[in-house]
Amino acid sequence: MRNITEIKKRKLDEICNPLLSESDVEARMAAERLSKEAASFGLGLDKFLDLAVDLSSGDEAAAYNNGKGLSGFEQVMLRMNLPMRNNFKNQVTLAQASDTFATKPGSRILFPYAIDNVLRWNNNLDQMEKVSDLLSGSRTTSGNELIRIVAEDDVNARKTFRVGEGANIPMRKVRYSEKAVTFYKHGSGIEYTYEFERRAALDIITPFAARVARDLEISKMNAATNIMINGDGVNGAATALSQATLDAAATNGKISYDGLLAALATAIKKYHAIDTIAGNIDAYLQLMKLFGLSASSAYEVDQLAEKGGPKFLTLSNIFTPVKFVLDSSVPEGKLLMFNRPDTLEEIVEANSRIEEENRNVNSQIIQYVRTENTGYSLIYPDCRYVYTYKA
């Protein structure tokens, strides 16, 4: 994979004119060259164009600096007559994009990105389940990725990190195992059998594309959750915590306040502050009731304090704020608890979208395909806990 510092800066006309060529053959060839160049840097076409368009001078710089704030990719979309939303006041409609796709085959390389932009404007509701809520970070790789292992020189030194005079500094060693990260291809698509020239209307495809995007995210979340719970083949399964053991008085199948508090305390004793809990919708409803204000609640101290009662100012806030993540992949009766910055990293395989982009350029049918090749790698394997409240 080439370094992004090698990306050649160019003017808009240098990028767009070949794609808008009167010769269909030349336009298709220009689109394929552009797609392959972006893939050689491990970037999608949108990120590549953000870096490739020269914003240092000329009209491109003016569009970026003079209040419009248009990135390189956005300027290419505008130059190609591919609006991101209907704006009737300024006489901009999605039908213009349909005309471009119908008459300029080179522009079809931008078809999936145009759909993504329309989705971003038309759908104000966030995706309910987003794999990003589970991740420490995400990066792109162009080849195989080996699973990492973190080893301590001295486990006891971890308790203080105090280094005596002349003593060795405790080190964590990160090494690679012989087992590779497993990459999964996630995604689906929709296809219209009418000719592209007649039916490439963005507003026709938008509602179906929204479902494609949602299915992709749920599939990625399933893979990430499975690794966090069961391990990755080198690092083992998450630490098991039983509510029945932590709170003997708890009712099976009902999340216990005392049990949950004990689970959080267990993690703190191991120097892991839990900041994220993932669970399915049933778990969410239970937690909502458990921590919601209720006159019948057994824990009314906070409620009384809000109404003028005494506050325990001497108690420090040792429990960090915990975010709940809706995750239908977590099994019934369980909660996945973890420290997000230390737990899971997403690795995206480069070039996974080029096939779909080129198919749009060379086909006479409408296709919208959304795929990603992703794998997931544990960072520190000891920051994950599975809390079981239903045996």
Coordinates of C-alpha atoms in Angstrom, one line a residue:
M1 CA 0.0 0.0 0.0
R2 CA 1.4 3.4 -1.0
N3 CA 2.0 6.2 1.5
I4 CA -0.7 8.9 1.3
T5 CA 2.1 11.6 1.1
E6 CA 2.6 10.4 -2.5
I7 CA -0.9 11.5 -3.6
K8 CA -0.5 13.9 -6.5
K9 CA -2.3 17.3 -6.0
R10 CA -4.4 18.3 -9.0
K11 CA -7.0 20.8 -10.2
L12 CA -10.7 19.9 -10.4
D13 CA -10.7 20.0 -14.2
E14 CA -7.8 17.5 -14.3
I15 CA -10.0 15.0 -12.3
C16 CA -13.4 15.7 -13.6
N17 CA -12.9 16.4 -17.4
P18 CA -11.8 12.8 -18.2
L19 CA -14.8 11.5 -16.3
L20 CA -17.1 13.8 -18.3
S21 CA -15.6 12.9 -21.7
E22 CA -17.9 12.7 -24.7
S23 CA -16.3 9.3 -25.4
D24 CA -17.9 6.6 -23.2
V25 CA -14.8 4.4 -23.6
E26 CA -12.4 7.1 -22.4
A27 CA -14.8 8.1 -19.6
R28 CA -15.0 4.5 -18.3
M29 CA -11.2 4.1 -18.5
A30 CA -10.6 7.4 -16.6
A31 CA -13.0 6.2 -13.9
E32 CA -11.2 2.9 -13.5
R33 CA -7.8 4.6 -13.3
L34 CA -9.1 6.9 -10.6
S35 CA -10.6 4.0 -8.6
K36 CA -7.4 2.0 -8.8
E37 CA -5.3 4.9 -7.8
A38 CA -7.4 5.5 -4.7
A39 CA -7.2 1.8 -3.9
S40 CA -3.4 1.8 -4.1
F41 CA -3.4 4.2 -1.1
G42 CA -5.9 2.1 0.8
L43 CA -8.5 4.8 0.6
G44 CA -12.1 5.1 -0.6
L45 CA -12.7 7.5 -3.4
D46 CA -14.2 10.1 -1.1
K47 CA -11.1 10.3 1.2
F48 CA -8.8 10.1 -1.8
L49 CA -10.4 13.1 -3.5
D50 CA -10.3 15.1 -0.3
L51 CA -6.5 14.7 -0.4
A52 CA -6.0 14.8 -4.2
V53 CA -7.8 18.1 -5.0
D54 CA -5.4 21.1 -4.8
L55 CA -7.0 23.6 -2.4
S56 CA -4.0 25.9 -2.3
S57 CA -5.1 28.3 -5.0
G58 CA -7.7 29.1 -7.6
D59 CA -11.4 28.5 -7.5
E60 CA -10.9 25.3 -5.4
A61 CA -9.2 27.3 -2.7
A62 CA -11.9 29.9 -2.8
A63 CA -14.7 27.4 -2.4
Y64 CA -12.9 25.9 0.6
N65 CA -11.8 29.1 2.3
N66 CA -14.5 31.7 1.6
G67 CA -17.2 30.5 3.9
K68 CA -18.3 27.5 1.8
G69 CA -15.9 25.0 3.4
L70 CA -16.2 22.6 0.5
S71 CA -13.7 19.7 0.7
G72 CA -12.0 18.2 -2.3
F73 CA -14.6 15.4 -2.6
E74 CA -17.5 17.8 -2.2
Q75 CA -16.1 20.1 -5.0
V76 CA -15.8 17.1 -7.3
M77 CA -19.4 16.1 -6.6
L78 CA -20.5 19.7 -7.3
R79 CA -18.4 20.0 -10.5
M80 CA -19.9 16.6 -11.7
N81 CA -23.4 18.0 -11.1
L82 CA -24.1 15.4 -8.4
P83 CA -26.0 17.2 -5.6
M84 CA -26.2 15.7 -2.2
R85 CA -29.8 16.7 -1.5
N86 CA -32.8 18.5 -3.0
N87 CA -32.6 22.2 -2.7
F88 CA -35.5 23.6 -4.7
K89 CA -34.9 27.2 -3.6
N90 CA -31.6 27.2 -5.5
Q91 CA -32.9 25.0 -8.3
V92 CA -30.9 22.0 -7.2
T93 CA -32.6 18.6 -7.5
L94 CA -31.5 15.0 -7.3
A95 CA -32.9 14.6 -10.9
Q96 CA -29.7 16.4 -12.0
A97 CA -27.6 13.5 -10.6
S98 CA -29.8 11.0 -12.5
D99 CA -29.1 12.9 -15.7
T100 CA -25.3 12.9 -15.1
F101 CA -25.3 9.1 -14.4
A102 CA -27.4 8.5 -17.5
T103 CA -25.3 10.4 -19.9
K104 CA -21.8 10.3 -18.4
P105 CA -20.7 6.7 -17.6
G106 CA -17.5 7.9 -16.0
S107 CA -19.5 9.6 -13.3
R108 CA -21.0 6.3 -12.2
I109 CA -17.9 5.5 -10.1
L110 CA -19.3 8.1 -7.7
F111 CA -22.7 6.4 -7.6
P112 CA -22.4 4.7 -4.2
Y113 CA -21.0 7.9 -2.6
A114 CA -23.9 9.9 -4.0
I115 CA -26.3 7.5 -2.4
D116 CA -24.4 7.7 0.9
N117 CA -24.6 11.5 0.8
V118 CA -28.4 11.4 0.2
L119 CA -28.8 9.0 3.1
R120 CA -26.9 11.4 5.3
W121 CA -29.2 14.2 4.5
N122 CA -32.5 12.3 4.4
N123 CA -32.1 10.2 7.6
N124 CA -31.8 12.2 10.8
L125 CA -32.1 9.2 13.1
D126 CA -28.8 7.6 14.1
Q127 CA -28.2 4.0 13.5
M128 CA -29.4 2.2 16.7
E129 CA -26.6 -0.3 16.6
K130 CA -23.2 1.1 15.6
V131 CA -20.0 -0.9 15.8
S132 CA -18.1 2.3 16.4
D133 CA -19.6 2.4 19.9
L134 CA -17.6 -0.8 20.7
L135 CA -14.3 0.2 19.2
S136 CA -11.1 1.9 20.5
G137 CA -10.3 2.8 16.9
S138 CA -10.3 1.8 13.3
R139 CA -7.4 1.6 10.8
T140 CA -6.8 0.3 7.2
T141 CA -4.3 -2.4 6.2
S142 CA -3.3 -3.7 2.8
G143 CA -2.2 -7.2 3.8
N144 CA -2.5 -9.9 6.5
E145 CA -2.6 -8.8 10.1
L146 CA -1.3 -11.0 12.8
I147 CA -3.0 -11.2 16.3
R148 CA -1.0 -9.3 18.9
I149 CA -0.2 -10.6 22.4
V150 CA 0.6 -8.3 25.3
A151 CA 3.0 -9.8 27.9
E152 CA 4.2 -8.4 31.3
D153 CA 7.8 -8.6 32.5
D154 CA 6.6 -8.6 36.1
V155 CA 2.9 -8.9 36.9
N156 CA 3.5 -7.6 40.5
A157 CA 5.2 -4.5 39.3
R158 CA 1.9 -3.5 37.6
K159 CA 0.4 -2.7 41.0
T160 CA 2.6 0.4 41.6
F161 CA 4.9 1.0 38.6
R162 CA 7.4 2.2 41.2
V163 CA 10.9 1.8 39.9
G164 CA 13.7 1.6 42.4
E165 CA 17.1 3.2 41.9
G166 CA 19.0 1.2 39.4
A167 CA 16.1 -1.2 38.9
N168 CA 14.7 -2.2 35.5
I169 CA 11.7 -0.4 34.3
P170 CA 8.7 -2.8 34.0
M171 CA 7.9 -3.3 30.4
R172 CA 4.9 -4.6 28.5
K173 CA 6.0 -6.5 25.5
V174 CA 3.7 -6.5 22.4
R175 CA 4.5 -9.4 20.1
Y176 CA 2.7 -11.0 17.1
S177 CA 1.4 -14.5 17.2
E178 CA 1.5 -16.9 14.3
K179 CA -2.3 -16.6 13.9
A180 CA -3.8 -14.0 11.6
V181 CA -6.7 -11.8 12.2
T182 CA -9.8 -13.2 10.5
F183 CA -11.3 -10.8 8.0
Y184 CA -15.0 -11.0 7.2
K185 CA -16.8 -9.6 4.1
H186 CA -19.9 -7.7 5.3
G187 CA -22.5 -6.2 3.1
S188 CA -25.4 -6.6 0.7
G189 CA -26.8 -4.7 -2.2
I190 CA -29.8 -3.9 -4.4
E191 CA -30.2 -4.1 -8.1
Y192 CA -32.7 -2.6 -10.5
T193 CA -33.2 -4.4 -13.7
Y194 CA -34.2 -1.3 -15.7
E195 CA -31.5 0.3 -17.9
F196 CA -29.2 2.7 -16.1
E197 CA -29.9 5.4 -18.6
R198 CA -33.6 5.5 -17.8
R199 CA -33.8 4.8 -14.1
A200 CA -30.7 6.0 -12.2
A201 CA -32.8 8.1 -9.8
L202 CA -31.2 8.6 -6.4
D203 CA -34.5 9.3 -4.6
I204 CA -35.8 5.9 -5.9
I205 CA -32.9 4.0 -4.4
T206 CA -32.5 5.9 -1.1
P207 CA -34.9 4.0 1.1
F208 CA -33.5 0.7 0.0
A209 CA -30.0 1.8 0.5
A210 CA -30.8 2.8 4.1
R211 CA -31.6 -0.9 4.8
V212 CA -28.4 -2.0 3.1
A213 CA -26.3 0.4 5.4
R214 CA -28.2 -0.8 8.5
D215 CA -27.6 -4.5 7.7
L216 CA -23.9 -3.9 7.1
E217 CA -23.5 -2.3 10.5
I218 CA -25.4 -5.1 12.3
S219 CA -23.2 -7.7 10.6
K220 CA -20.0 -5.9 11.7
M221 CA -21.3 -5.6 15.2
N222 CA -22.1 -9.3 15.4
A223 CA -18.5 -10.2 14.4
A224 CA -17.0 -7.7 16.9
T225 CA -19.2 -8.9 19.8
N226 CA -18.4 -12.5 19.1
I227 CA -14.6 -11.8 19.5
M228 CA -15.1 -9.7 22.6
I229 CA -17.1 -12.5 24.3
N230 CA -15.3 -15.6 23.0
G231 CA -11.8 -14.4 22.2
D232 CA -9.9 -14.4 18.9
G233 CA -8.2 -17.8 19.0
V234 CA -5.1 -16.5 20.8
N235 CA -6.5 -14.4 23.6
G236 CA -9.2 -16.3 25.5
A237 CA -12.8 -15.6 26.4
A238 CA -13.9 -12.6 28.5
T239 CA -13.9 -13.0 32.3
A240 CA -17.2 -14.5 33.5
L241 CA -19.0 -12.8 36.3
S242 CA -22.2 -14.4 37.8
Q243 CA -24.9 -12.3 39.4
A244 CA -25.9 -15.3 41.5
T245 CA -22.4 -15.3 43.1
L246 CA -22.1 -11.5 43.5
D247 CA -25.5 -11.0 45.0
A248 CA -27.1 -14.1 46.6
A249 CA -30.4 -12.4 47.1
A250 CA -30.8 -11.5 43.4
T251 CA -33.7 -12.8 41.4
N252 CA -32.7 -15.0 38.4
G253 CA -33.4 -13.1 35.2
K254 CA -33.6 -9.7 36.8
I255 CA -30.6 -7.3 36.8
S256 CA -29.6 -6.6 40.4
Y257 CA -28.3 -3.2 41.5
D258 CA -26.0 -4.8 44.1
G259 CA -24.8 -7.4 41.7
L260 CA -24.0 -4.9 39.0
L261 CA -22.3 -2.7 41.5
A262 CA -20.2 -5.6 42.7
A263 CA -19.3 -6.4 39.0
L264 CA -18.0 -2.9 38.5
A265 CA -16.1 -3.0 41.7
T266 CA -14.5 -6.3 40.6
A267 CA -13.2 -4.6 37.5
I268 CA -11.9 -1.6 39.5
K269 CA -9.9 -4.0 41.8
K270 CA -8.1 -5.2 38.6
Y271 CA -7.4 -1.6 37.6
H272 CA -10.1 -1.7 34.9
A273 CA -12.7 1.1 35.0
I274 CA -15.7 -0.1 33.1
D275 CA -16.9 2.6 30.8
T276 CA -19.2 0.7 28.4
I277 CA -21.9 -2.0 28.9
A278 CA -23.4 -3.7 25.8
G279 CA -26.6 -5.7 25.9
N280 CA -29.8 -6.4 24.0
I281 CA -33.0 -4.5 24.1
D282 CA -34.4 -6.6 27.0
A283 CA -31.3 -5.7 29.1
Y284 CA -31.7 -2.0 28.2
L285 CA -35.3 -2.0 29.4
Q286 CA -34.3 -3.5 32.7
L287 CA -31.5 -1.0 33.2
M288 CA -33.8 1.9 32.3
K289 CA -36.2 0.8 35.0
L290 CA -33.4 0.0 37.5
F291 CA -31.8 3.5 37.2
G292 CA -35.0 5.4 36.4
L293 CA -36.5 7.6 39.1
S294 CA -39.3 5.7 40.8
A295 CA -41.2 6.3 44.1
S296 CA -40.9 2.5 44.8
S297 CA -37.2 2.4 44.2
A298 CA -35.1 0.9 47.0
Y299 CA -32.4 3.4 46.3
E300 CA -33.9 6.8 46.9
V301 CA -30.9 8.8 48.2
D302 CA -30.3 10.6 44.9
Q303 CA -34.0 11.4 44.6
L304 CA -34.1 12.8 48.1
A305 CA -31.0 14.9 47.4
E306 CA -32.6 16.4 44.3
K307 CA -35.5 17.5 46.4
G308 CA -33.4 19.1 49.1
G309 CA -32.2 16.2 51.1
P310 CA -28.6 15.7 52.4
K311 CA -25.8 15.0 49.9
F312 CA -22.8 12.8 50.7
L313 CA -20.1 15.1 49.6
T314 CA -17.4 13.1 51.1
L315 CA -17.9 10.2 48.7
S316 CA -15.6 10.4 45.7
N317 CA -16.8 9.4 42.2
I318 CA -14.7 6.3 41.7
F319 CA -17.2 4.8 39.2
T320 CA -16.7 6.4 35.8
P321 CA -19.8 7.3 33.8
V322 CA -20.9 4.1 32.0
K323 CA -22.4 4.2 28.5
F324 CA -24.9 1.6 27.4
V325 CA -24.6 0.3 23.9
L326 CA -27.5 -1.5 22.2
D327 CA -26.1 -4.7 20.8
S328 CA -28.5 -7.5 19.7
S329 CA -25.6 -9.9 19.4
V330 CA -25.1 -10.1 23.2
P331 CA -26.9 -13.3 24.3
E332 CA -30.0 -13.2 26.4
G333 CA -29.4 -12.8 30.1
K334 CA -25.9 -11.4 29.7
L335 CA -24.2 -8.0 29.7
L336 CA -20.8 -7.4 28.0
M337 CA -18.8 -5.0 30.2
F338 CA -15.5 -3.5 29.1
N339 CA -13.1 -0.6 29.0
R340 CA -13.5 0.8 25.5
P341 CA -10.1 2.5 24.9
D342 CA -8.2 -0.7 25.9
T343 CA -10.3 -3.5 24.3
L344 CA -11.0 -3.7 20.6
E345 CA -9.6 -2.3 17.3
E346 CA -11.2 -2.6 13.9
I347 CA -9.0 -3.3 10.9
V348 CA -10.4 -2.5 7.5
E349 CA -8.9 -4.3 4.5
A350 CA -8.0 -1.9 1.7
N351 CA -9.3 -2.2 -1.9
S352 CA -12.5 -4.0 -0.7
R353 CA -14.8 -1.5 -2.6
I354 CA -13.1 -1.2 -5.9
E355 CA -15.0 -4.2 -7.5
E356 CA -18.4 -2.6 -6.8
E357 CA -17.2 0.8 -8.1
N358 CA -16.0 -0.6 -11.4
R359 CA -19.1 -2.7 -11.9
N360 CA -21.2 0.5 -11.8
V361 CA -19.0 2.0 -14.5
N362 CA -19.3 -0.9 -16.9
S363 CA -22.9 -2.0 -16.3
Q364 CA -26.2 -0.9 -17.8
I365 CA -28.2 -1.8 -14.7
I366 CA -28.6 0.0 -11.4
Q367 CA -26.5 -1.6 -8.6
Y368 CA -25.9 -0.2 -5.2
V369 CA -23.6 -2.5 -3.2
R370 CA -22.2 -1.7 0.2
T371 CA -19.5 -4.0 1.5
E372 CA -16.5 -3.9 3.8
N373 CA -13.8 -6.4 4.6
T374 CA -13.1 -6.0 8.3
G375 CA -11.4 -7.9 11.1
Y376 CA -11.3 -7.2 14.8
S377 CA -8.2 -7.4 17.1
L378 CA -8.1 -7.3 20.9
I379 CA -5.7 -4.8 22.4
Y380 CA -5.5 -5.8 26.0
P381 CA -7.3 -9.1 26.5
D382 CA -8.1 -8.6 30.2
C383 CA -10.5 -5.7 30.0
R384 CA -13.6 -7.7 29.1
Y385 CA -16.3 -9.1 31.4
V386 CA -19.5 -11.1 30.7
Y387 CA -22.0 -10.5 33.5
T388 CA -24.6 -13.3 33.6
Y389 CA -27.9 -12.3 35.3
K390 CA -30.0 -15.2 33.9
A391 CA -28.8 -18.7 34.4

